[in-house]
Short mmCIF file of C-alpha atoms in Angstrom, two decimals:
data_model
loop_
_atom_site.label_atom_id
_atom_site.label_comp_id
_atom_site.label_asym_id
_atom_site.label_seq_id
_atom_site.Cartn_x
_atom_site.Cartn_y
_atom_site.Cartn_z
CA MET A 1 -0.11 0.26 -0.08
CA THR A 2 1.74 3.63 -0.86
CA ILE A 3 2.13 5.97 1.07
CA ALA A 4 -1.01 7.64 -0.81
CA ALA A 5 -3.24 5.25 -0.70
CA LEU A 6 -3.00 5.86 3.24
CA ILE A 7 -3.41 9.27 3.54
CA TYR A 8 -6.35 9.76 1.45
CA PRO A 9 -9.07 8.43 3.59
CA ILE A 10 -7.22 9.96 6.15
CA ALA A 11 -7.75 13.53 3.90
CA ASN A 12 -11.66 12.58 3.55
CA ILE A 13 -12.59 12.05 7.77
CA PRO A 14 -13.92 15.16 9.04
CA LEU A 15 -12.66 17.26 11.56
CA THR A 16 -14.86 16.77 13.32
CA ILE A 17 -14.43 13.41 13.93
CA LEU A 18 -10.29 13.55 13.04
CA ILE A 19 -8.71 16.23 15.44
CA PRO A 20 -10.11 15.09 18.48
CA TYR A 21 -9.16 11.06 18.24
CA ILE A 22 -5.57 12.98 17.59
CA ILE A 23 -5.73 15.03 20.87
CA GLY A 24 -6.63 11.95 22.66
CA PHE A 25 -3.66 10.85 21.35
CA LEU A 26 -1.78 12.71 21.89
CA VAL A 27 -2.87 12.95 25.29
CA LEU A 28 -1.85 9.83 26.46
CA LEU A 29 1.56 9.31 24.92
CA ILE A 30 1.94 12.19 27.29
CA GLY A 31 0.86 10.18 29.83
CA SER A 32 1.90 7.06 29.25
CA TYR A 33 5.07 8.36 28.99
CA THR A 34 5.41 10.87 32.81
CA ASP A 35 2.90 7.73 34.81
CA ILE A 36 5.78 5.44 33.79
CA LYS A 37 8.26 7.45 34.54
CA THR A 38 6.97 9.28 37.97
CA ARG A 39 4.21 7.06 39.50
CA GLU A 40 1.65 10.57 38.61
CA VAL A 41 -0.54 11.87 35.25
CA PRO A 42 0.22 15.88 36.60
CA ASP A 43 -2.92 17.26 36.97
CA TRP A 44 -2.32 19.45 33.34
CA VAL A 45 -2.60 17.29 30.94
CA ASN A 46 -5.96 15.78 33.17
CA ILE A 47 -7.68 18.65 33.06
CA GLY A 48 -6.13 20.54 30.14
CA LEU A 49 -7.64 17.05 28.57
CA ILE A 50 -11.02 17.86 30.47
CA GLY A 51 -11.79 21.30 29.39
CA VAL A 52 -10.13 20.76 25.88
CA GLY A 53 -13.17 17.60 25.23
CA PHE A 54 -15.87 20.59 26.73
CA GLY A 55 -14.16 23.02 24.26
CA ILE A 56 -13.56 21.74 20.94
CA ASN A 57 -17.10 20.11 21.30
CA LEU A 58 -18.26 23.28 22.04
CA ILE A 59 -16.35 25.33 18.58
CA PHE A 60 -18.28 22.66 16.82
CA SER A 61 -20.97 23.40 18.18
CA VAL A 62 -21.55 26.52 16.99
CA ILE A 63 -19.83 25.94 13.35
CA TYR A 64 -21.89 23.36 12.51
CA SER A 65 -24.80 25.09 15.02
CA ASN A 66 -25.92 21.18 15.73
CA ILE A 67 -26.31 21.04 19.99
CA ASN A 68 -24.86 17.69 20.09
CA PHE A 69 -21.86 17.72 20.30
CA ILE A 70 -21.79 19.44 23.79
CA VAL A 71 -24.29 17.48 24.76
CA SER A 72 -22.64 14.06 23.56
CA SER A 73 -19.50 15.74 25.32
CA ILE A 74 -21.38 16.43 28.49
CA ILE A 75 -23.45 12.69 28.44
CA GLY A 76 -19.38 11.14 27.75
CA PHE A 77 -17.66 12.70 30.93
CA ALA A 78 -20.93 11.64 33.38
CA ILE A 79 -20.53 8.61 32.23
CA PHE A 80 -17.68 8.53 32.47
CA PHE A 81 -17.25 10.08 35.95
CA ALA A 82 -19.41 7.52 37.38
CA LEU A 83 -16.80 4.80 36.18
CA ALA A 84 -14.47 6.63 37.09
CA TRP A 85 -15.20 6.94 40.65
CA PHE A 86 -16.23 3.84 41.09
CA MET A 87 -12.41 2.49 40.29
CA PHE A 88 -10.66 4.73 42.38
CA TYR A 89 -13.26 4.22 45.24
CA PHE A 90 -12.62 0.36 45.10
CA GLY A 91 -8.79 0.89 44.82
CA GLN A 92 -7.95 -0.14 41.16
CA TRP A 93 -7.59 3.36 39.26
CA GLY A 94 -5.74 6.25 40.75
CA GLY A 95 -6.81 9.82 40.46
CA GLY A 96 -4.43 10.09 37.73
CA ASP A 97 -6.32 7.20 35.45
CA SER A 98 -9.95 8.65 36.66
CA LYS A 99 -9.62 12.14 34.95
CA MET A 100 -7.71 10.62 31.72
CA ILE A 101 -10.63 8.72 31.95
CA MET A 102 -13.01 11.62 32.53
CA GLY A 103 -10.90 14.19 29.75
CA LEU A 104 -11.46 10.95 26.73
CA GLY A 105 -15.45 10.98 27.30
CA ALA A 106 -15.79 15.06 27.40
CA LEU A 107 -13.44 14.90 24.05
CA ILE A 108 -14.56 12.46 22.13
CA GLY A 109 -18.57 12.23 23.95
CA ILE A 110 -21.07 9.22 23.60
CA ASP A 111 -23.36 10.60 21.12
CA ILE A 112 -27.03 8.89 21.30
CA PHE A 113 -29.09 11.19 19.28
CA SER A 114 -28.56 8.65 16.29
CA LYS A 115 -31.22 7.86 14.74
CA SER A 116 -29.39 3.83 14.28
CA LEU A 117 -29.76 3.80 17.95
CA THR A 118 -29.87 -0.27 18.78
CA LEU A 119 -27.90 -2.12 21.76
CA VAL A 120 -25.02 -3.32 18.18
CA SER A 121 -24.24 0.02 17.55
CA ILE A 122 -24.26 1.15 21.69
CA LEU A 123 -21.69 -1.32 21.52
CA GLN A 124 -19.52 -0.36 18.40
CA PHE A 125 -19.52 3.53 19.32
CA PHE A 126 -15.62 4.11 20.06
CA ILE A 127 -16.47 5.21 23.57
CA ALA A 128 -17.96 1.64 23.96
CA ALA A 129 -15.77 -0.78 22.29
CA PHE A 130 -12.56 1.61 23.66
CA LEU A 131 -13.70 0.97 27.89
CA VAL A 132 -14.52 -3.05 26.93
CA ASN A 133 -10.77 -3.36 25.19
CA ALA A 134 -9.56 -1.08 28.26
CA MET A 135 -10.61 -3.94 31.08
CA LEU A 136 -9.65 -6.39 28.76
CA VAL A 137 -5.68 -5.07 28.25
CA GLY A 138 -5.58 -3.93 31.66
CA ALA A 139 -6.18 -7.42 33.06
CA LEU A 140 -3.40 -8.43 30.61
CA TYR A 141 -0.59 -5.62 31.75
CA GLY A 142 -1.54 -6.01 35.72
CA ILE A 143 -1.07 -9.77 35.38
CA LEU A 144 1.98 -9.14 33.43
CA TRP A 145 3.03 -5.65 34.93
CA SER A 146 3.06 -7.79 38.66
CA ILE A 147 4.87 -11.07 36.93
CA PHE A 148 7.82 -8.35 36.11
CA MET A 149 7.54 -6.11 39.81
CA ILE A 150 7.74 -9.83 41.61
CA PHE A 151 10.70 -10.72 39.08
CA ARG A 152 12.73 -7.60 39.65
CA ASN A 153 12.28 -7.56 44.29
CA LEU A 154 11.74 -11.91 43.88
CA LYS A 155 13.67 -12.09 47.83
CA LYS A 156 11.15 -9.57 49.11
CA PHE A 157 8.12 -11.15 47.60
CA ILE A 158 9.22 -14.89 47.91
CA LYS A 159 9.74 -14.13 51.80
CA GLU A 160 6.52 -11.70 52.36
CA PHE A 161 4.63 -14.53 50.22
CA LYS A 162 6.23 -16.95 52.81
CA LYS A 163 5.15 -14.59 55.42
CA SER A 164 1.81 -14.26 54.00
CA ILE A 165 0.90 -17.83 53.80
CA LYS A 166 1.83 -19.61 57.83
CA ASN A 167 -0.27 -16.08 58.93
CA LYS A 168 -3.18 -17.37 61.27
CA LYS A 169 -6.17 -15.68 59.53
CA THR A 170 -4.24 -17.28 56.13
CA VAL A 171 -4.42 -20.30 57.10
CA LEU A 172 -7.17 -20.01 58.53
CA VAL A 173 -9.36 -19.45 55.85
CA LYS A 174 -6.33 -22.06 53.04
CA ARG A 175 -8.42 -24.99 55.55
CA ILE A 176 -11.79 -23.65 55.24
CA VAL A 177 -9.99 -24.34 51.50
CA PHE A 178 -9.13 -27.28 51.34
CA VAL A 179 -11.94 -28.92 53.01
CA LEU A 180 -14.43 -27.30 50.04
CA PHE A 181 -11.11 -29.32 47.85
CA MET A 182 -12.25 -32.39 49.03
CA LEU A 183 -15.65 -32.40 49.41
CA LEU A 184 -16.18 -30.63 45.08
CA ILE A 185 -13.34 -34.00 43.92
CA LEU A 186 -15.15 -35.93 45.80
CA SER A 187 -18.81 -34.97 45.04
CA ALA A 188 -16.79 -35.22 41.53
CA ILE A 189 -16.18 -38.80 42.03
CA PHE A 190 -19.15 -40.52 42.91
CA ILE A 191 -22.11 -37.80 40.40
CA PRO A 192 -22.21 -40.02 37.76
CA ASP A 193 -22.45 -37.28 35.18
CA LYS A 194 -19.50 -36.42 33.32
CA TYR A 195 -21.22 -32.54 32.76
CA ILE A 196 -21.45 -31.99 36.29
CA LYS A 197 -18.11 -33.94 37.26
CA LEU A 198 -16.13 -31.98 34.45
CA MET A 199 -17.95 -29.37 36.17
CA LEU A 200 -17.08 -30.10 39.80
CA PHE A 201 -13.01 -31.01 39.19
CA TYR A 202 -13.88 -26.46 37.19
CA LEU A 203 -14.83 -25.68 40.95
CA ALA A 204 -12.16 -27.68 42.48
CA VAL A 205 -9.26 -26.29 40.61
CA VAL A 206 -10.51 -22.66 40.31
CA LEU A 207 -10.58 -22.83 44.00
CA ILE A 208 -7.78 -23.71 44.68
CA LEU A 209 -5.06 -21.11 42.75
CA THR A 210 -7.92 -18.48 43.57
CA PHE A 211 -6.94 -18.76 47.24
CA TYR A 212 -3.05 -19.06 45.72
CA LEU A 213 -3.08 -15.74 43.70
CA TRP A 214 -4.83 -13.47 46.44
CA ILE A 215 -2.40 -14.54 48.66
CA THR A 216 0.57 -13.80 45.69
CA ILE A 217 -0.65 -9.89 44.73
CA LYS A 218 -1.06 -9.68 48.86
CA ALA A 219 2.72 -10.12 49.22
CA VAL A 220 3.35 -8.58 45.69
CA GLU A 221 1.25 -5.53 47.34
CA ASN A 222 3.44 -5.57 50.23
CA ALA A 223 6.49 -6.38 48.26
CA CYS A 224 5.99 -4.05 45.76
CA MET A 225 3.97 -1.83 45.76
CA LEU A 226 5.17 -0.76 49.30
CA LYS A 227 7.04 2.89 50.54
CA TYR A 228 8.92 5.07 52.56
CA VAL A 229 9.39 8.78 50.80
CA LYS A 230 9.34 12.26 52.98
CA PRO A 231 5.87 14.38 52.87
CA GLN A 232 7.65 16.48 50.48
CA LYS A 233 7.96 13.58 47.84
CA LEU A 234 3.76 13.23 48.74
CA THR A 235 1.78 14.60 45.11
CA GLU A 236 -2.17 14.46 44.98
CA GLY A 237 -3.64 11.69 45.46
CA ASP A 238 -0.91 9.13 47.03
CA TRP A 239 -2.44 6.64 48.80
CA ILE A 240 -0.92 5.97 51.94
CA ALA A 241 -1.47 2.33 53.00
CA LYS A 242 -0.99 3.19 57.12
CA ASP A 243 -2.87 6.02 59.45
CA VAL A 244 -0.77 9.10 60.04
CA LYS A 245 -1.21 10.29 63.77
CA VAL A 246 0.32 13.52 65.31
CA ASN A 247 -0.23 13.22 69.59
CA GLY A 248 -3.30 11.65 68.64
CA LYS A 249 -5.57 12.83 66.16
CA PHE A 250 -5.70 11.05 63.23
CA ILE A 251 -4.57 13.07 59.60
CA THR A 252 -4.04 11.22 56.51
CA GLY A 253 -4.84 6.98 56.36
CA PRO A 254 -6.25 4.06 53.27
CA LYS A 255 -9.70 5.33 53.93
CA ASP A 256 -8.56 8.90 52.24
CA LEU A 257 -8.67 7.18 49.05
CA GLY A 258 -5.76 9.14 47.53
CA ILE A 259 -3.83 12.03 50.05
CA GLU A 260 -4.87 16.19 50.37
CA LYS A 261 -2.89 18.61 48.83
CA LYS A 262 -3.78 20.00 52.59
CA ASN A 263 -3.00 17.24 54.34
CA ILE A 264 0.81 16.83 52.33
CA LYS A 265 0.78 20.42 53.60
CA LYS A 266 0.39 19.92 57.48
CA LEU A 267 2.79 16.67 57.17
CA ILE A 268 5.37 18.60 55.69
CA GLU A 269 5.00 21.37 58.25
CA PHE A 270 4.77 17.96 61.26
CA TYR A 271 8.38 16.67 59.50
CA LYS A 272 10.17 20.26 59.68
CA ARG A 273 9.27 19.96 62.68
CA GLY A 274 10.17 16.75 63.85
CA LYS A 275 7.45 14.71 65.10
CA ILE A 276 6.98 12.92 62.30
CA LYS A 277 8.99 10.53 59.76
CA LYS A 278 8.74 8.93 56.57
CA ILE A 279 5.11 8.27 55.06
CA LEU A 280 4.22 4.85 54.10
CA ILE A 281 2.58 4.77 50.62
CA LYS A 282 1.10 2.40 48.44
CA GLU A 283 2.46 2.84 44.31
CA GLY A 284 -0.41 1.49 42.06
CA ILE A 285 0.22 -0.30 39.02
CA PRO A 286 1.02 3.08 35.79
CA PHE A 287 -2.52 1.99 33.95
CA VAL A 288 -2.55 5.59 31.48
CA PRO A 289 -0.28 3.68 28.60
CA SER A 290 -2.86 0.14 28.56
CA PHE A 291 -5.73 3.08 27.88
CA PHE A 292 -3.27 4.10 26.01
CA VAL A 293 -2.55 0.42 23.96
CA ALA A 294 -6.16 -0.11 23.80
CA TYR A 295 -6.78 3.51 22.83
CA ILE A 296 -4.33 2.65 19.63
CA ILE A 297 -6.19 -1.21 19.53
CA THR A 298 -10.36 -0.36 19.33
CA LEU A 299 -8.88 2.35 16.75
CA ILE A 300 -7.26 -0.40 14.58
CA TYR A 301 -9.79 -3.04 14.87
CA GLY A 302 -12.80 -1.69 16.66
CA ASN A 303 -14.15 -4.11 19.91
CA LEU A 304 -12.13 -6.69 20.77
CA VAL A 305 -15.45 -8.51 21.87
CA PHE A 306 -16.91 -8.23 18.37
CA LEU A 307 -13.79 -9.47 16.92
CA ILE A 308 -12.85 -12.94 18.62
CA ILE A 309 -16.60 -13.65 17.89
#
């Protein structure tokens, strides 16, 4: 295929479609670089993306005298805001990841005014396809990143894994899992139906694998993702792994779901006065690169689920 053949179809794409996707690509590229290098995405990138998303769609609405652009942008932002809050609240995404997703929702939007609005068309929306792909790529990315962290901190991981497996609560759970495992195996042996027998064996294996996966994840978290930093090194949204108290008064901790700037200032003051030393934080997985990969896949292939089917 010649360069001209590649350029021609791109040149005929309307600017209302081309510009948002180019902006999304560039912002995700920048965000991926900063997320890997510093484990955070600057607010000027994320907040800027949200502002540009609303701004460009407002401009399109004015130019084409069509309110659908800005309404779609608002709907996209609202839906992705709800998703981002859910993922952030349950500790799956950091603040930077969540804001990036909100920005993409505002930039690309969700057009609910399509005349051919069916379940299939909804699933084929770029933003919906991107979301599905982001979940699939994110899961694989998280596994690969965890494996990388294990090999990078192998001695710490092994030590933490042995410590976790000997924990009293873990031992109790292990006994319960073993009893359930044996019940499933014995049931599978004595039940004549081949389908049920196979399903029970499958459940038994999954039960054991899930237990050890849980131990592995906890060991990875404790051995590879926890570190002590000075308050000056904290940034807004960092996950505090252990409660910080001064004179018995709670300042910040895991329940805050990310530290705020006002608390960082307090910690810096306490540090200067010698009342606290270093703060234990949890480093999350830099997920923005997985968004970038999912974005490219969506541009090229669309929804991976449809492709596989």
